[in-house]
PDB file of C-alpha atoms in Angstrom:
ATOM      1  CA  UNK K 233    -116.528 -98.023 120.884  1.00 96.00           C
ATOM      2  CA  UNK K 234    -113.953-100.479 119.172  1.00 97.00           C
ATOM      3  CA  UNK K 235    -114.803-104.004 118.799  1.00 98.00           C
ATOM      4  CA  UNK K 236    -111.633-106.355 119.653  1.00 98.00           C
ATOM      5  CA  UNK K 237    -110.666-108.280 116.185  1.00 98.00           C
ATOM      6  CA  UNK K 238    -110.860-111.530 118.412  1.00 98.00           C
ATOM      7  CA  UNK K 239    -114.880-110.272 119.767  1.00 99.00           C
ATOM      8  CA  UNK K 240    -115.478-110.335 115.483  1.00 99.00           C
ATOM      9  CA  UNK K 241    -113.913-113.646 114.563  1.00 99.00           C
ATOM     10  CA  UNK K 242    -115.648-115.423 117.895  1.00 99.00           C
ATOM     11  CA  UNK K 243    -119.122-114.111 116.551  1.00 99.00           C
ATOM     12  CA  UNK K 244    -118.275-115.780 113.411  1.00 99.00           C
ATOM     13  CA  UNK K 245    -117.162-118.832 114.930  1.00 99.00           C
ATOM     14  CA  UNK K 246    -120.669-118.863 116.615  1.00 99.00           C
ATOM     15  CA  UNK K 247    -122.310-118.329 113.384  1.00 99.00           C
ATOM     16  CA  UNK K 248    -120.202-121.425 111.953  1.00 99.00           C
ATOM     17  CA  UNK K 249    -120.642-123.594 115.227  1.00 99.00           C
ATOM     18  CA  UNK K 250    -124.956-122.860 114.848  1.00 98.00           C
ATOM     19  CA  UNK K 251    -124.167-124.236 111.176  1.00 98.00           C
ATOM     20  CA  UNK K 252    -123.473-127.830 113.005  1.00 98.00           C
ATOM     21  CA  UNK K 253    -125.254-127.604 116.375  1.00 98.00           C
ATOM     22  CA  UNK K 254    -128.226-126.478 114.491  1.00 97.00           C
ATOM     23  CA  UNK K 255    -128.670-123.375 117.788  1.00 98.00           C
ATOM     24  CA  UNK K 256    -129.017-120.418 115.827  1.00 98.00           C
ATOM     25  CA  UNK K 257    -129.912-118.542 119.595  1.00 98.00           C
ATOM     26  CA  UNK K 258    -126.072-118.181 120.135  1.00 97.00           C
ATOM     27  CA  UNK K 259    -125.262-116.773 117.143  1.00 99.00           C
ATOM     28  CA  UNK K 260    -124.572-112.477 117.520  1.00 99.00           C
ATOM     29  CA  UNK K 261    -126.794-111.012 115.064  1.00 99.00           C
ATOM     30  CA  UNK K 262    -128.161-107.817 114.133  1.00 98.00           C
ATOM     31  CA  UNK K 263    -131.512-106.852 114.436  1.00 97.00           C
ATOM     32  CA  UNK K 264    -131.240-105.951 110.211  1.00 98.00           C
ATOM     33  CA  UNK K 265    -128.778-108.997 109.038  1.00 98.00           C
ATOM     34  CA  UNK K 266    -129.426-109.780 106.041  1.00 98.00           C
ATOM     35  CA  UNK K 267    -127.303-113.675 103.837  1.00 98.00           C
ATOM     36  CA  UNK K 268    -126.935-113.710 100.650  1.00 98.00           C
ATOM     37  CA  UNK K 269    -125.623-117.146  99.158  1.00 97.00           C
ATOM     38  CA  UNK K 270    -124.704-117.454  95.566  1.00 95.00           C
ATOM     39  CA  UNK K 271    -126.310-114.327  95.104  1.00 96.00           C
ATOM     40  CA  UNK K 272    -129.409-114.914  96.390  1.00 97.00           C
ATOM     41  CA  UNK K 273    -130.798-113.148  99.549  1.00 97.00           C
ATOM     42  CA  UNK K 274    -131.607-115.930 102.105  1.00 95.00           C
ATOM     43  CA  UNK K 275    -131.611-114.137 105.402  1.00 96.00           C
ATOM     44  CA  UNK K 276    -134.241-111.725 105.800  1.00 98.00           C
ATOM     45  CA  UNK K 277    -133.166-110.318 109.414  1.00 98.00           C
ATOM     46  CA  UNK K 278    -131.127-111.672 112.498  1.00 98.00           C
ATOM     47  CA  UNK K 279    -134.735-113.172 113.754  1.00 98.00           C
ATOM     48  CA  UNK K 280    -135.290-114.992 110.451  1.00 98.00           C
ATOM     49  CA  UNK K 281    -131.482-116.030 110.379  1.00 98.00           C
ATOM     50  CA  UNK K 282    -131.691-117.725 114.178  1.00 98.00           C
ATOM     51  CA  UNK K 283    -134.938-119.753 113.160  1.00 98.00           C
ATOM     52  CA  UNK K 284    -133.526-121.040 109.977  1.00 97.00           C
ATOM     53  CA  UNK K 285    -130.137-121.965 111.293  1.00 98.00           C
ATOM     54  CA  UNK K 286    -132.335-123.946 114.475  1.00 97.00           C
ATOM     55  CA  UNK K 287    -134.744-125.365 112.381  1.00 96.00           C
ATOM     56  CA  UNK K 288    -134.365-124.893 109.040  1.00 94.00           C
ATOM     57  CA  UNK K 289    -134.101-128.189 106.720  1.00 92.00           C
ATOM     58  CA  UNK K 290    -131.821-126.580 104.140  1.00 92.00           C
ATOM     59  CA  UNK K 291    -128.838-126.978 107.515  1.00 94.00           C
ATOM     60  CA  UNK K 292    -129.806-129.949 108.784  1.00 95.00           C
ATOM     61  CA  UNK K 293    -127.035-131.578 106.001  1.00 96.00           C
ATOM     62  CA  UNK K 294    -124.439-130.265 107.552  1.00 97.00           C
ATOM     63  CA  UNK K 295    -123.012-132.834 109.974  1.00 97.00           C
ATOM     64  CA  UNK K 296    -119.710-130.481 110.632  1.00 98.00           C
ATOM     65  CA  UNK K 297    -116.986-127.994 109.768  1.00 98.00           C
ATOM     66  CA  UNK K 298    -113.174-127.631 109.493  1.00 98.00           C
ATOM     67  CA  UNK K 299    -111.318-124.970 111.583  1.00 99.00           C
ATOM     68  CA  UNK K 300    -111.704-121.627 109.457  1.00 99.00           C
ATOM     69  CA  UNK K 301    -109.094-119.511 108.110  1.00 99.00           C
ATOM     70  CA  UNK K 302    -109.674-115.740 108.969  1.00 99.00           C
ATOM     71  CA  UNK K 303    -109.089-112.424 107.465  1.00 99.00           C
ATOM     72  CA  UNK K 304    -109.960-109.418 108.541  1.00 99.00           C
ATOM     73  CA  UNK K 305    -109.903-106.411 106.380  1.00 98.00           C
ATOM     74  CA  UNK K 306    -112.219-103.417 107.637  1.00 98.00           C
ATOM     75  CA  UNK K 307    -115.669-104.259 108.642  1.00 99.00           C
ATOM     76  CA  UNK K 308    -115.296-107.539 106.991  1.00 99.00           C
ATOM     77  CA  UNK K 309    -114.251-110.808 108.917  1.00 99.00           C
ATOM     78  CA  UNK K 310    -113.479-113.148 106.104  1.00 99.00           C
ATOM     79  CA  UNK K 311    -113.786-116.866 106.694  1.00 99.00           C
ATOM     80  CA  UNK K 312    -113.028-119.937 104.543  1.00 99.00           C
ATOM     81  CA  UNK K 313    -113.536-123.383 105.616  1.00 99.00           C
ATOM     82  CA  UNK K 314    -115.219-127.058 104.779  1.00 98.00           C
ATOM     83  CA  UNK K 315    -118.669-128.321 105.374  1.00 98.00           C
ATOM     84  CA  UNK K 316    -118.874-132.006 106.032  1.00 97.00           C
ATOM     85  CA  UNK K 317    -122.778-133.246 105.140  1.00 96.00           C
ATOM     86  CA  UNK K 318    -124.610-136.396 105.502  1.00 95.00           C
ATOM     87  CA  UNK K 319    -125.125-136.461 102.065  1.00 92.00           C
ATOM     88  CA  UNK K 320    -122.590-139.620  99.611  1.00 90.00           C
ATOM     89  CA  UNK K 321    -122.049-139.851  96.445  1.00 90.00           C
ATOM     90  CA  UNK K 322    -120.931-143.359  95.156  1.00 91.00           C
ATOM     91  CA  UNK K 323    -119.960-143.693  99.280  1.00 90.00           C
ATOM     92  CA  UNK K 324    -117.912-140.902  99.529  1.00 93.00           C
ATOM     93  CA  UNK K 325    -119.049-138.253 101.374  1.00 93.00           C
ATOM     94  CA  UNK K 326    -120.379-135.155  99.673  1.00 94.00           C
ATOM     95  CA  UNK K 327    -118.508-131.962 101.776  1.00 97.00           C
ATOM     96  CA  UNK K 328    -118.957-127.881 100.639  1.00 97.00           C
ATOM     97  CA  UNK K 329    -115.800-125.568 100.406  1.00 98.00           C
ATOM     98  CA  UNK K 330    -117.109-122.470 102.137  1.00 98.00           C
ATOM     99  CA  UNK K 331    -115.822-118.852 101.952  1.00 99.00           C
ATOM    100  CA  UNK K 332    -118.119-116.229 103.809  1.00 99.00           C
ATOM    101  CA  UNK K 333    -117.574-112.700 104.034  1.00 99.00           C
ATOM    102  CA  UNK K 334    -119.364-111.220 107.104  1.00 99.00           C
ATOM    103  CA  UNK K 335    -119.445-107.799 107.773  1.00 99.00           C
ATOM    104  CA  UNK K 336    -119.112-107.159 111.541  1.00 99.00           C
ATOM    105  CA  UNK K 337    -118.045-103.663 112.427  1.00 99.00           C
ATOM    106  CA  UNK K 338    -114.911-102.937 113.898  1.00 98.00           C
ATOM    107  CA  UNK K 339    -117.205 -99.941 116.083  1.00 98.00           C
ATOM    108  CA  UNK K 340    -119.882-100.357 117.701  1.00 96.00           C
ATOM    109  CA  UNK K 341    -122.113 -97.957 120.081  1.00 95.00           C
ATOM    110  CA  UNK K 342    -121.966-101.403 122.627  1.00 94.00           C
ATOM    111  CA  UNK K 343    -118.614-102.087 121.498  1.00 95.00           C
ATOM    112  CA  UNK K 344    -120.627-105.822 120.970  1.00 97.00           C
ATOM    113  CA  UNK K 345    -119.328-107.911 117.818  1.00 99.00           C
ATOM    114  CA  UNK K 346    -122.951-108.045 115.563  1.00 99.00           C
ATOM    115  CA  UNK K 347    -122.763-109.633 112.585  1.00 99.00           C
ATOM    116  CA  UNK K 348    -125.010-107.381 110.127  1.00 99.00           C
ATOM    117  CA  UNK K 349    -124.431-108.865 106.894  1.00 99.00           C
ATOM    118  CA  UNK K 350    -123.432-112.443 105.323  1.00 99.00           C
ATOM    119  CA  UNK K 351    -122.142-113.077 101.934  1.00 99.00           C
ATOM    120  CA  UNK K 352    -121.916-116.893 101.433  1.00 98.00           C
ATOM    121  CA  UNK K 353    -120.115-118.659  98.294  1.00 98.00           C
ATOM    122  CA  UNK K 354    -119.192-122.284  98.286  1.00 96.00           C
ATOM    123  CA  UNK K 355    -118.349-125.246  96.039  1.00 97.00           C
ATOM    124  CA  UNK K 356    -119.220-128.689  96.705  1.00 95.00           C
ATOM    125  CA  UNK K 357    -117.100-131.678  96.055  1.00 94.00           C
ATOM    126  CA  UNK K 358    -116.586-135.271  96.462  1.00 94.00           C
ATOM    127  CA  UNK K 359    -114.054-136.102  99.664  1.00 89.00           C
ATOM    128  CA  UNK K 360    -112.043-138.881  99.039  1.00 76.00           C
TER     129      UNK K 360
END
């Protein structure tokens, strides 16, 4: 079954939303999705991705996030946006410039948006 383009973007949305609420239950993944950040595999599978996002320390920086810009092309749902953290630098705050690549199938046995794979690159800098 075809997956609406808007069913993929919310399910990325979620993912980006559990980045600030910290509730990685919301969040559409599959039961194999696997994160890789800076090229380094993070997420193990949709289970470990949930319980890191809820509770893992390495998130609980991120105080928000600016609206994303999307892209779809194929399987991919491409999003790039800001991460606002808690941490300062000389008192200005310290924020991430984000651009994820998820891959969340366009079909779907369901037709259910799942997000099976995360590629995460981002650049911090100083907001002034």
């Amino acid at each position: 079954m075809l997956v609406p383009e808007g069913s993929r973007i919310a399910a990325a949305q979620a993912y980006i939303d559990a980045l600030v609420s910290h509730d990685g239950d919301v969040v559409p993944f599959a039961a194999g999705c696997t994160r890789v950040e800076l090229g380094v595999k993070n997420g193990f599978s949709g289970k470990h991705l949930r319980r890191s996002l809820s509770r893992g320390l390495q998130y609980r920086i991120i105080v928000d996030a600016t609206p994303p810009d999307y892209r779809i092309v194929g399987d991919e749902v491409h999003a790039a946006y800001d991460v606002l953290t808690k941490a300062t630098f000389a008192g200005r705050r310290v924020v991430g410039r984000v651009n994820e690549t998820f891959v969340i199938p366009a079909e779907s046995p369901t037709g259910k948006a799942e997000i099976h794979h995360i590629k995460a690159r981002f650049r911090p800098f100083i907001q002034h």
